[in-house]
Short mmCIF file of C-alpha atoms in Angstrom, two decimals:
data_model
loop_
_atom_site.label_atom_id
_atom_site.label_comp_id
_atom_site.label_asym_id
_atom_site.label_seq_id
_atom_site.Cartn_x
_atom_site.Cartn_y
_atom_site.Cartn_z
CA UNK A 1 -95.27 -20.28 22.30
CA UNK A 2 -97.66 -20.77 19.41
CA UNK A 3 -96.16 -21.67 16.06
CA UNK A 4 -99.15 -20.61 14.02
CA UNK A 5 -100.45 -24.18 13.64
CA UNK A 6 -104.23 -24.11 13.86
CA UNK A 7 -106.33 -27.31 13.84
CA UNK A 8 -108.40 -26.12 10.87
CA UNK A 9 -105.32 -25.43 8.81
CA UNK A 10 -103.88 -28.81 9.83
CA UNK A 11 -106.93 -30.71 8.66
CA UNK A 12 -107.02 -28.95 5.30
CA UNK A 13 -103.30 -29.21 4.58
CA UNK A 14 -101.92 -31.48 1.89
CA UNK A 15 -98.56 -33.19 1.60
CA UNK A 16 -95.86 -31.00 0.09
CA UNK A 17 -92.96 -33.38 0.72
CA UNK A 18 -90.53 -33.50 -2.21
CA UNK A 19 -90.88 -36.50 -4.48
CA UNK A 20 -88.13 -38.36 -6.30
CA UNK A 21 -89.09 -36.67 -9.58
CA UNK A 22 -89.00 -33.18 -8.11
CA UNK A 23 -85.65 -33.85 -6.44
CA UNK A 24 -84.21 -35.08 -9.75
CA UNK A 25 -85.55 -32.09 -11.67
CA UNK A 26 -84.04 -29.63 -9.20
CA UNK A 27 -80.67 -31.34 -8.88
CA UNK A 28 -80.05 -32.92 -12.27
CA UNK A 29 -78.07 -29.94 -13.55
CA UNK A 30 -75.73 -30.12 -10.55
CA UNK A 31 -75.32 -33.88 -11.05
CA UNK A 32 -74.50 -33.44 -14.75
CA UNK A 33 -71.97 -30.69 -14.00
CA UNK A 34 -70.38 -32.84 -11.32
CA UNK A 35 -70.03 -35.76 -13.73
CA UNK A 36 -68.48 -33.48 -16.36
CA UNK A 37 -65.96 -32.15 -13.83
CA UNK A 38 -65.03 -35.67 -12.68
CA UNK A 39 -64.68 -36.86 -16.29
CA UNK A 40 -62.49 -33.87 -17.16
CA UNK A 41 -60.27 -34.53 -14.13
CA UNK A 42 -59.89 -38.22 -15.05
CA UNK A 43 -59.03 -37.38 -18.65
CA UNK A 44 -56.51 -34.75 -17.50
CA UNK A 45 -54.77 -37.32 -15.31
CA UNK A 46 -54.79 -40.01 -18.00
CA UNK A 47 -53.65 -37.74 -20.81
CA UNK A 48 -51.16 -35.70 -18.80
CA UNK A 49 -47.62 -36.04 -20.16
CA UNK A 50 -44.65 -36.89 -18.02
CA UNK A 51 -43.97 -34.62 -15.06
CA UNK A 52 -40.34 -34.06 -16.06
CA UNK A 53 -39.36 -31.03 -18.08
CA UNK A 54 -39.08 -31.71 -21.81
CA UNK A 55 -35.51 -31.47 -23.14
CA UNK A 56 -35.40 -30.88 -26.88
CA UNK A 57 -33.20 -33.26 -28.91
CA UNK A 58 -32.04 -35.06 -25.78
CA UNK A 59 -31.29 -38.75 -26.47
CA UNK A 60 -32.51 -39.60 -22.95
CA UNK A 61 -35.85 -37.76 -23.26
CA UNK A 62 -38.92 -39.76 -24.25
CA UNK A 63 -41.23 -36.77 -24.73
CA UNK A 64 -42.33 -35.52 -28.14
CA UNK A 65 -39.46 -33.02 -28.25
CA UNK A 66 -36.83 -35.55 -27.18
CA UNK A 67 -34.79 -37.89 -29.35
CA UNK A 68 -34.75 -41.16 -27.44
CA UNK A 69 -36.27 -43.05 -30.37
CA UNK A 70 -33.41 -42.02 -32.67
CA UNK A 71 -30.81 -42.93 -30.05
CA UNK A 72 -32.36 -46.38 -29.64
CA UNK A 73 -32.38 -46.91 -33.42
CA UNK A 74 -28.68 -46.07 -33.55
CA UNK A 75 -27.89 -48.44 -30.68
CA UNK A 76 -29.91 -51.18 -32.40
CA UNK A 77 -27.62 -50.75 -35.43
CA UNK A 78 -24.54 -51.19 -33.23
CA UNK A 79 -23.68 -47.47 -32.90
CA UNK A 80 -22.46 -46.29 -29.50
CA UNK A 81 -24.29 -43.15 -28.35
CA UNK A 82 -22.61 -41.10 -25.61
CA UNK A 83 -24.74 -38.34 -24.10
CA UNK A 84 -22.56 -35.48 -22.79
CA UNK A 85 -23.33 -31.99 -21.51
CA UNK A 86 -19.93 -30.37 -21.08
CA UNK A 87 -16.86 -29.52 -23.13
CA UNK A 88 -14.66 -31.82 -21.06
CA UNK A 89 -16.98 -34.80 -21.53
CA UNK A 90 -17.32 -34.14 -25.26
CA UNK A 91 -13.53 -33.91 -25.69
CA UNK A 92 -12.97 -37.12 -23.73
CA UNK A 93 -15.65 -39.06 -25.61
CA UNK A 94 -14.39 -37.87 -29.02
CA UNK A 95 -10.67 -38.31 -28.30
CA UNK A 96 -10.63 -41.72 -30.00
CA UNK A 97 -12.43 -40.40 -33.08
CA UNK A 98 -16.08 -40.49 -33.94
CA UNK A 99 -18.93 -38.16 -34.76
CA UNK A 100 -19.80 -35.11 -32.66
CA UNK A 101 -23.48 -34.11 -32.70
CA UNK A 102 -23.95 -30.56 -31.37
CA UNK A 103 -27.52 -29.59 -30.41
CA UNK A 104 -26.73 -26.73 -28.01
CA UNK A 105 -23.65 -24.64 -27.20
CA UNK A 106 -24.85 -22.88 -24.05
CA UNK A 107 -22.06 -22.67 -21.41
CA UNK A 108 -19.64 -24.16 -23.99
CA UNK A 109 -16.46 -22.58 -25.30
CA UNK A 110 -17.05 -23.14 -29.02
CA UNK A 111 -13.45 -22.36 -29.93
CA UNK A 112 -12.29 -25.21 -27.70
CA UNK A 113 -15.09 -27.41 -29.02
CA UNK A 114 -13.99 -26.70 -32.61
CA UNK A 115 -10.66 -28.38 -31.84
CA UNK A 116 -12.35 -31.75 -31.31
CA UNK A 117 -11.38 -33.84 -34.39
CA UNK A 118 -13.68 -36.03 -36.47
CA UNK A 119 -17.01 -35.70 -38.19
CA UNK A 120 -19.31 -32.97 -36.93
CA UNK A 121 -23.10 -32.48 -37.21
CA UNK A 122 -24.41 -29.13 -36.00
CA UNK A 123 -28.15 -28.67 -35.44
CA UNK A 124 -29.59 -25.17 -35.89
CA UNK A 125 -28.06 -21.72 -35.88
CA UNK A 126 -26.24 -22.32 -32.61
CA UNK A 127 -23.96 -19.86 -30.89
CA UNK A 128 -20.38 -19.97 -32.19
CA UNK A 129 -21.40 -21.40 -35.57
CA UNK A 130 -18.56 -19.49 -37.22
CA UNK A 131 -15.99 -21.39 -35.13
CA UNK A 132 -17.65 -24.80 -35.47
CA UNK A 133 -18.43 -24.50 -39.19
CA UNK A 134 -16.10 -21.94 -40.81
CA UNK A 135 -17.42 -20.55 -44.06
CA UNK A 136 -21.09 -21.26 -43.31
CA UNK A 137 -23.26 -18.14 -43.21
CA UNK A 138 -26.86 -17.82 -42.06
CA UNK A 139 -29.40 -16.46 -44.53
CA UNK A 140 -31.59 -13.71 -43.12
CA UNK A 141 -35.27 -14.41 -42.61
CA UNK A 142 -34.91 -18.08 -41.77
CA UNK A 143 -37.05 -20.81 -43.29
CA UNK A 144 -40.43 -22.22 -42.38
CA UNK A 145 -40.25 -25.79 -41.11
CA UNK A 146 -42.04 -28.13 -43.51
CA UNK A 147 -41.50 -31.23 -45.61
CA UNK A 148 -38.85 -30.51 -48.26
CA UNK A 149 -37.25 -32.45 -51.11
CA UNK A 150 -33.43 -32.82 -51.05
CA UNK A 151 -32.72 -31.62 -54.63
CA UNK A 152 -29.06 -32.55 -54.25
CA UNK A 153 -26.68 -35.43 -54.94
CA UNK A 154 -25.59 -35.97 -51.33
CA UNK A 155 -25.99 -39.77 -50.96
CA UNK A 156 -27.55 -39.74 -47.49
CA UNK A 157 -30.10 -37.06 -48.39
CA UNK A 158 -30.88 -38.48 -51.85
CA UNK A 159 -31.63 -41.92 -50.40
CA UNK A 160 -33.79 -40.49 -47.60
CA UNK A 161 -35.94 -38.32 -49.86
CA UNK A 162 -38.26 -35.70 -48.38
CA UNK A 163 -37.65 -34.61 -44.77
CA UNK A 164 -39.08 -32.11 -42.29
CA UNK A 165 -36.53 -29.28 -42.28
CA UNK A 166 -36.45 -25.52 -41.91
CA UNK A 167 -35.74 -23.13 -39.07
CA UNK A 168 -32.59 -21.61 -40.58
CA UNK A 169 -31.10 -21.53 -44.04
CA UNK A 170 -27.37 -21.36 -44.83
CA UNK A 171 -24.86 -20.77 -47.56
CA UNK A 172 -21.71 -22.86 -47.52
CA UNK A 173 -18.06 -22.42 -48.48
CA UNK A 174 -16.60 -23.48 -51.79
CA UNK A 175 -16.82 -27.22 -52.31
CA UNK A 176 -19.84 -27.63 -50.02
CA UNK A 177 -23.07 -29.42 -50.94
CA UNK A 178 -26.43 -27.88 -50.17
CA UNK A 179 -29.65 -29.87 -49.81
CA UNK A 180 -33.28 -29.11 -49.02
CA UNK A 181 -33.36 -25.57 -50.48
CA UNK A 182 -35.16 -22.70 -48.75
CA UNK A 183 -35.14 -19.30 -50.44
CA UNK A 184 -31.59 -18.18 -51.14
CA UNK A 185 -30.02 -20.89 -49.00
CA UNK A 186 -30.14 -24.51 -47.95
CA UNK A 187 -31.36 -26.15 -44.76
CA UNK A 188 -28.58 -28.75 -44.97
CA UNK A 189 -24.97 -27.92 -45.78
CA UNK A 190 -22.23 -30.55 -45.90
CA UNK A 191 -18.53 -30.14 -46.70
CA UNK A 192 -15.23 -31.80 -45.76
CA UNK A 193 -13.13 -30.42 -42.90
CA UNK A 194 -9.59 -31.14 -41.74
CA UNK A 195 -10.55 -34.26 -39.80
CA UNK A 196 -13.76 -35.44 -41.43
CA UNK A 197 -17.05 -33.96 -42.58
CA UNK A 198 -19.02 -31.02 -41.21
CA UNK A 199 -22.80 -31.01 -41.66
CA UNK A 200 -25.00 -28.08 -40.63
CA UNK A 201 -28.78 -28.51 -40.29
CA UNK A 202 -31.37 -25.74 -40.18
CA UNK A 203 -33.33 -27.49 -37.43
CA UNK A 204 -33.50 -30.82 -35.68
CA UNK A 205 -37.27 -31.34 -35.66
CA UNK A 206 -36.95 -34.33 -37.99
CA UNK A 207 -34.89 -36.11 -35.32
CA UNK A 208 -37.46 -35.72 -32.52
CA UNK A 209 -39.75 -38.47 -31.30
CA UNK A 210 -42.70 -36.57 -32.75
CA UNK A 211 -41.39 -36.31 -36.33
CA UNK A 212 -39.06 -39.28 -36.70
CA UNK A 213 -41.66 -41.56 -38.31
CA UNK A 214 -42.76 -38.99 -40.90
CA UNK A 215 -41.47 -38.77 -44.52
CA UNK A 216 -37.85 -39.80 -44.75
CA UNK A 217 -36.90 -38.24 -41.41
CA UNK A 218 -35.64 -41.45 -39.81
CA UNK A 219 -33.66 -42.41 -42.92
CA UNK A 220 -32.02 -38.97 -43.12
CA UNK A 221 -31.12 -38.98 -39.43
CA UNK A 222 -29.61 -42.47 -39.61
CA UNK A 223 -27.73 -41.67 -42.81
CA UNK A 224 -26.18 -38.59 -41.19
CA UNK A 225 -25.29 -40.18 -37.86
CA UNK A 226 -24.62 -43.86 -38.62
CA UNK A 227 -21.12 -43.78 -40.09
CA UNK A 228 -19.80 -46.76 -38.21
CA UNK A 229 -18.36 -44.49 -35.51
CA UNK A 230 -19.41 -43.68 -31.93
CA UNK A 231 -21.72 -40.68 -31.66
CA UNK A 232 -20.97 -38.07 -29.01
CA UNK A 233 -24.31 -36.31 -28.44
CA UNK A 234 -23.78 -32.86 -26.87
CA UNK A 235 -26.86 -31.41 -25.10
CA UNK A 236 -27.44 -28.40 -22.86
CA UNK A 237 -26.23 -28.88 -19.28
CA UNK A 238 -29.04 -29.19 -16.74
CA UNK A 239 -26.92 -27.35 -14.13
CA UNK A 240 -24.82 -24.39 -15.35
CA UNK A 241 -21.11 -24.76 -14.63
CA UNK A 242 -19.71 -22.99 -11.58
CA UNK A 243 -18.70 -19.44 -12.44
CA UNK A 244 -21.30 -18.90 -15.17
CA UNK A 245 -24.02 -18.08 -12.64
CA UNK A 246 -23.92 -17.13 -8.95
CA UNK A 247 -23.05 -20.21 -6.94
CA UNK A 248 -20.82 -21.59 -4.18
CA UNK A 249 -17.72 -19.96 -5.66
CA UNK A 250 -19.49 -16.90 -7.04
CA UNK A 251 -21.57 -14.14 -5.51
CA UNK A 252 -25.12 -14.47 -4.33
CA UNK A 253 -27.92 -12.41 -5.81
CA UNK A 254 -27.94 -10.20 -2.71
CA UNK A 255 -24.21 -9.52 -3.07
CA UNK A 256 -24.74 -8.55 -6.71
CA UNK A 257 -27.61 -6.24 -5.80
CA UNK A 258 -26.70 -2.51 -5.60
CA UNK A 259 -26.47 -1.13 -2.07
CA UNK A 260 -29.34 1.33 -2.62
CA UNK A 261 -31.94 -1.27 -3.64
CA UNK A 262 -32.88 -2.45 -0.10
CA UNK A 263 -33.28 1.16 1.07
CA UNK A 264 -35.41 1.97 -1.97
CA UNK A 265 -37.68 -1.01 -1.25
CA UNK A 266 -37.97 0.02 2.42
CA UNK A 267 -38.83 3.60 1.52
CA UNK A 268 -41.42 2.41 -1.00
CA UNK A 269 -43.11 0.27 1.65
CA UNK A 270 -43.18 3.16 4.12
CA UNK A 271 -44.61 5.46 1.43
CA UNK A 272 -47.40 2.99 0.64
CA UNK A 273 -48.27 2.70 4.34
CA UNK A 274 -48.33 6.47 4.83
CA UNK A 275 -50.50 7.04 1.75
CA UNK A 276 -52.89 4.32 2.86
CA UNK A 277 -53.14 5.91 6.32
CA UNK A 278 -53.61 9.37 4.80
CA UNK A 279 -56.24 8.42 2.26
CA UNK A 280 -57.90 5.67 4.25
CA UNK A 281 -61.52 6.12 5.33
CA UNK A 282 -62.03 6.81 9.04
CA UNK A 283 -64.90 5.29 10.97
CA UNK A 284 -66.99 7.95 12.69
CA UNK A 285 -69.31 7.63 15.68
CA UNK A 286 -72.15 5.16 15.64
CA UNK A 287 -75.29 6.68 14.10
CA UNK A 288 -78.71 5.36 15.03
CA UNK A 289 -80.91 4.86 12.00
CA UNK A 290 -84.54 3.93 11.93
CA UNK A 291 -85.37 0.70 10.18
CA UNK A 292 -87.46 1.09 7.01
CA UNK A 293 -89.77 -1.75 8.04
CA UNK A 294 -90.69 -2.96 11.51
CA UNK A 295 -91.69 -6.61 11.73
CA UNK A 296 -93.55 -7.72 14.83
CA UNK A 297 -92.18 -10.70 16.71
CA UNK A 298 -95.51 -12.48 16.44
CA UNK A 299 -95.39 -12.25 12.64
CA UNK A 300 -91.89 -13.69 12.63
CA UNK A 301 -92.97 -16.61 14.79
CA UNK A 302 -96.01 -17.26 12.62
CA UNK A 303 -93.93 -17.09 9.45
CA UNK A 304 -91.43 -19.56 10.78
CA UNK A 305 -94.23 -21.83 11.92
CA UNK A 306 -95.76 -21.82 8.44
CA UNK A 307 -92.38 -22.70 6.95
CA UNK A 308 -92.04 -25.65 9.34
CA UNK A 309 -95.55 -26.75 8.51
CA UNK A 310 -95.00 -26.47 4.74
CA UNK A 311 -91.95 -28.73 4.97
CA UNK A 312 -93.56 -30.99 7.62
CA UNK A 313 -90.53 -30.34 9.82
CA UNK A 314 -92.19 -31.49 13.04
CA UNK A 315 -88.95 -32.76 14.53
CA UNK A 316 -87.16 -29.47 13.97
CA UNK A 317 -90.10 -27.46 15.29
CA UNK A 318 -90.27 -29.68 18.38
CA UNK A 319 -86.53 -29.28 18.98
CA UNK A 320 -86.88 -25.48 18.77
CA UNK A 321 -89.77 -25.47 21.26
CA UNK A 322 -87.97 -27.75 23.71
CA UNK A 323 -84.64 -25.88 23.47
CA UNK A 324 -86.37 -22.53 24.08
CA UNK A 325 -88.27 -23.92 27.05
CA UNK A 326 -85.14 -25.40 28.65
CA UNK A 327 -83.16 -22.16 28.13
CA UNK A 328 -85.87 -20.07 29.78
CA UNK A 329 -86.55 -22.47 32.69
CA UNK A 330 -82.96 -23.30 33.64
CA UNK A 331 -82.21 -19.96 35.38
CA UNK A 332 -85.64 -19.94 37.03
CA UNK A 333 -84.95 -23.37 38.52
CA UNK A 334 -81.58 -22.20 39.87
CA UNK A 335 -79.59 -24.42 37.54
CA UNK A 336 -76.46 -23.55 35.58
CA UNK A 337 -76.20 -23.35 31.81
CA UNK A 338 -74.49 -26.73 31.64
CA UNK A 339 -77.10 -28.65 33.67
CA UNK A 340 -77.89 -32.14 32.37
CA UNK A 341 -81.29 -33.41 31.35
CA UNK A 342 -81.73 -35.45 34.55
CA UNK A 343 -81.11 -32.40 36.71
CA UNK A 344 -83.55 -30.30 34.68
CA UNK A 345 -86.28 -32.96 34.78
CA UNK A 346 -85.87 -33.56 38.55
CA UNK A 347 -85.93 -29.83 39.38
CA UNK A 348 -88.90 -29.16 37.11
CA UNK A 349 -90.89 -32.11 38.47
CA UNK A 350 -90.23 -30.96 42.04
CA UNK A 351 -91.30 -27.37 41.23
CA UNK A 352 -94.49 -28.24 39.29
CA UNK A 353 -95.48 -31.51 40.96
CA UNK A 354 -95.66 -33.22 37.54
CA UNK A 355 -94.67 -36.82 36.87
CA UNK A 356 -90.91 -36.88 36.08
CA UNK A 357 -91.45 -39.33 33.23
CA UNK A 358 -94.06 -37.07 31.65
CA UNK A 359 -91.80 -34.03 32.01
CA UNK A 360 -88.83 -35.93 30.57
CA UNK A 361 -90.86 -37.14 27.60
CA UNK A 362 -92.05 -33.60 26.91
CA UNK A 363 -88.54 -32.08 27.05
CA UNK A 364 -86.39 -34.88 25.65
CA UNK A 365 -88.72 -37.46 24.13
CA UNK A 366 -89.20 -38.46 20.49
CA UNK A 367 -90.65 -35.92 18.04
CA UNK A 368 -94.42 -35.81 17.49
CA UNK A 369 -95.80 -38.02 14.74
CA UNK A 370 -98.36 -35.51 13.48
CA UNK A 371 -99.36 -31.85 13.67
CA UNK A 372 -101.85 -32.51 16.46
CA UNK A 373 -99.08 -33.99 18.61
CA UNK A 374 -96.90 -30.96 17.91
CA UNK A 375 -99.69 -28.59 18.97
CA UNK A 376 -100.25 -30.64 22.14
CA UNK A 377 -96.54 -30.53 22.93
CA UNK A 378 -96.47 -26.75 22.51
CA UNK A 379 -99.46 -26.38 24.87
CA UNK A 380 -97.89 -28.64 27.50
CA UNK A 381 -94.58 -26.77 27.44
CA UNK A 382 -96.44 -23.46 27.71
CA UNK A 383 -98.36 -24.76 30.73
CA UNK A 384 -95.12 -25.87 32.42
CA UNK A 385 -93.61 -22.42 31.95
CA UNK A 386 -96.67 -20.70 33.41
CA UNK A 387 -96.63 -23.03 36.41
CA UNK A 388 -92.97 -22.33 37.12
CA UNK A 389 -93.55 -18.57 36.73
CA UNK A 390 -96.50 -18.61 39.18
CA UNK A 391 -94.47 -20.47 41.81
#
């Protein structure tokens, strides 16, 4: 029952309780790291962009890649902007005349779209460019996007001045006007068509919210789109039309999958299981092995006692002594493992003849206030156990 606490050692011991300075020195790095993590999380939340997916050149998108700012400028000048994402909507919106702005031709029949009359502005080397802008050819190699000078007499470009263009370069048909040169081509081509004017742009970065305020980007965009007519702004459809991808009227992905794929996957799984079982390590019989070092129980008890003493953990040491005593005495007193403290105290007082209050204070009382009290408690509990064993 001894915890290795000798009176001589108790008298000569000095306080080793941690001070505020030592606690700060040992934990300051963790505190600093915690503050950095919290600050980074706060900044990430504050600086995080919108949760919606960015839609490039979309007049309803307020992100850096969107074009809401340009659409609002056009509306402020009295221009009607109709956002559409299908051939049917584009044809209906442009039936009364106007300007068709094409930013994407995915899921669109460009030959049907080319029949829409009126002015036409095409952004980038889109699919079906030959149908939408006959006679315009793309120059190989493209063009780096940067600020360029117009170097042409097209009124809208000459008034706007430098603009951020590139992406693709083109050559136009006879009678066309090229602006913003790039290599062997131009990043802006404009020429008259049967129902108006066709303009092809190498890229639409100058129309985005990010670039609109730079150079003459806003002026060029307004000069190209503000012609006193409604603007039909064609963007990529968020949901592909039925029939283009598997859907309610098409086939599911499992129906499109070849019949042998499920069997191949099943056989692969069975092969992996068999190989794992074949190459897996088997557990043999238990082998007894001698320990390299044998530590006596008394040394363990003394070591733990010294640790308690070094940290002045009298309460924890007292709890360990009392719990061990109760666990050892409960079966000797004929009590179950779930016996309450009153039952233990009454049975122990009746067996030893001790005062119930003294027994209760020893087993369940407050922790000792000093090392001497802890040593006295250990001696009293040891005496109780010997008395119960002798009777």
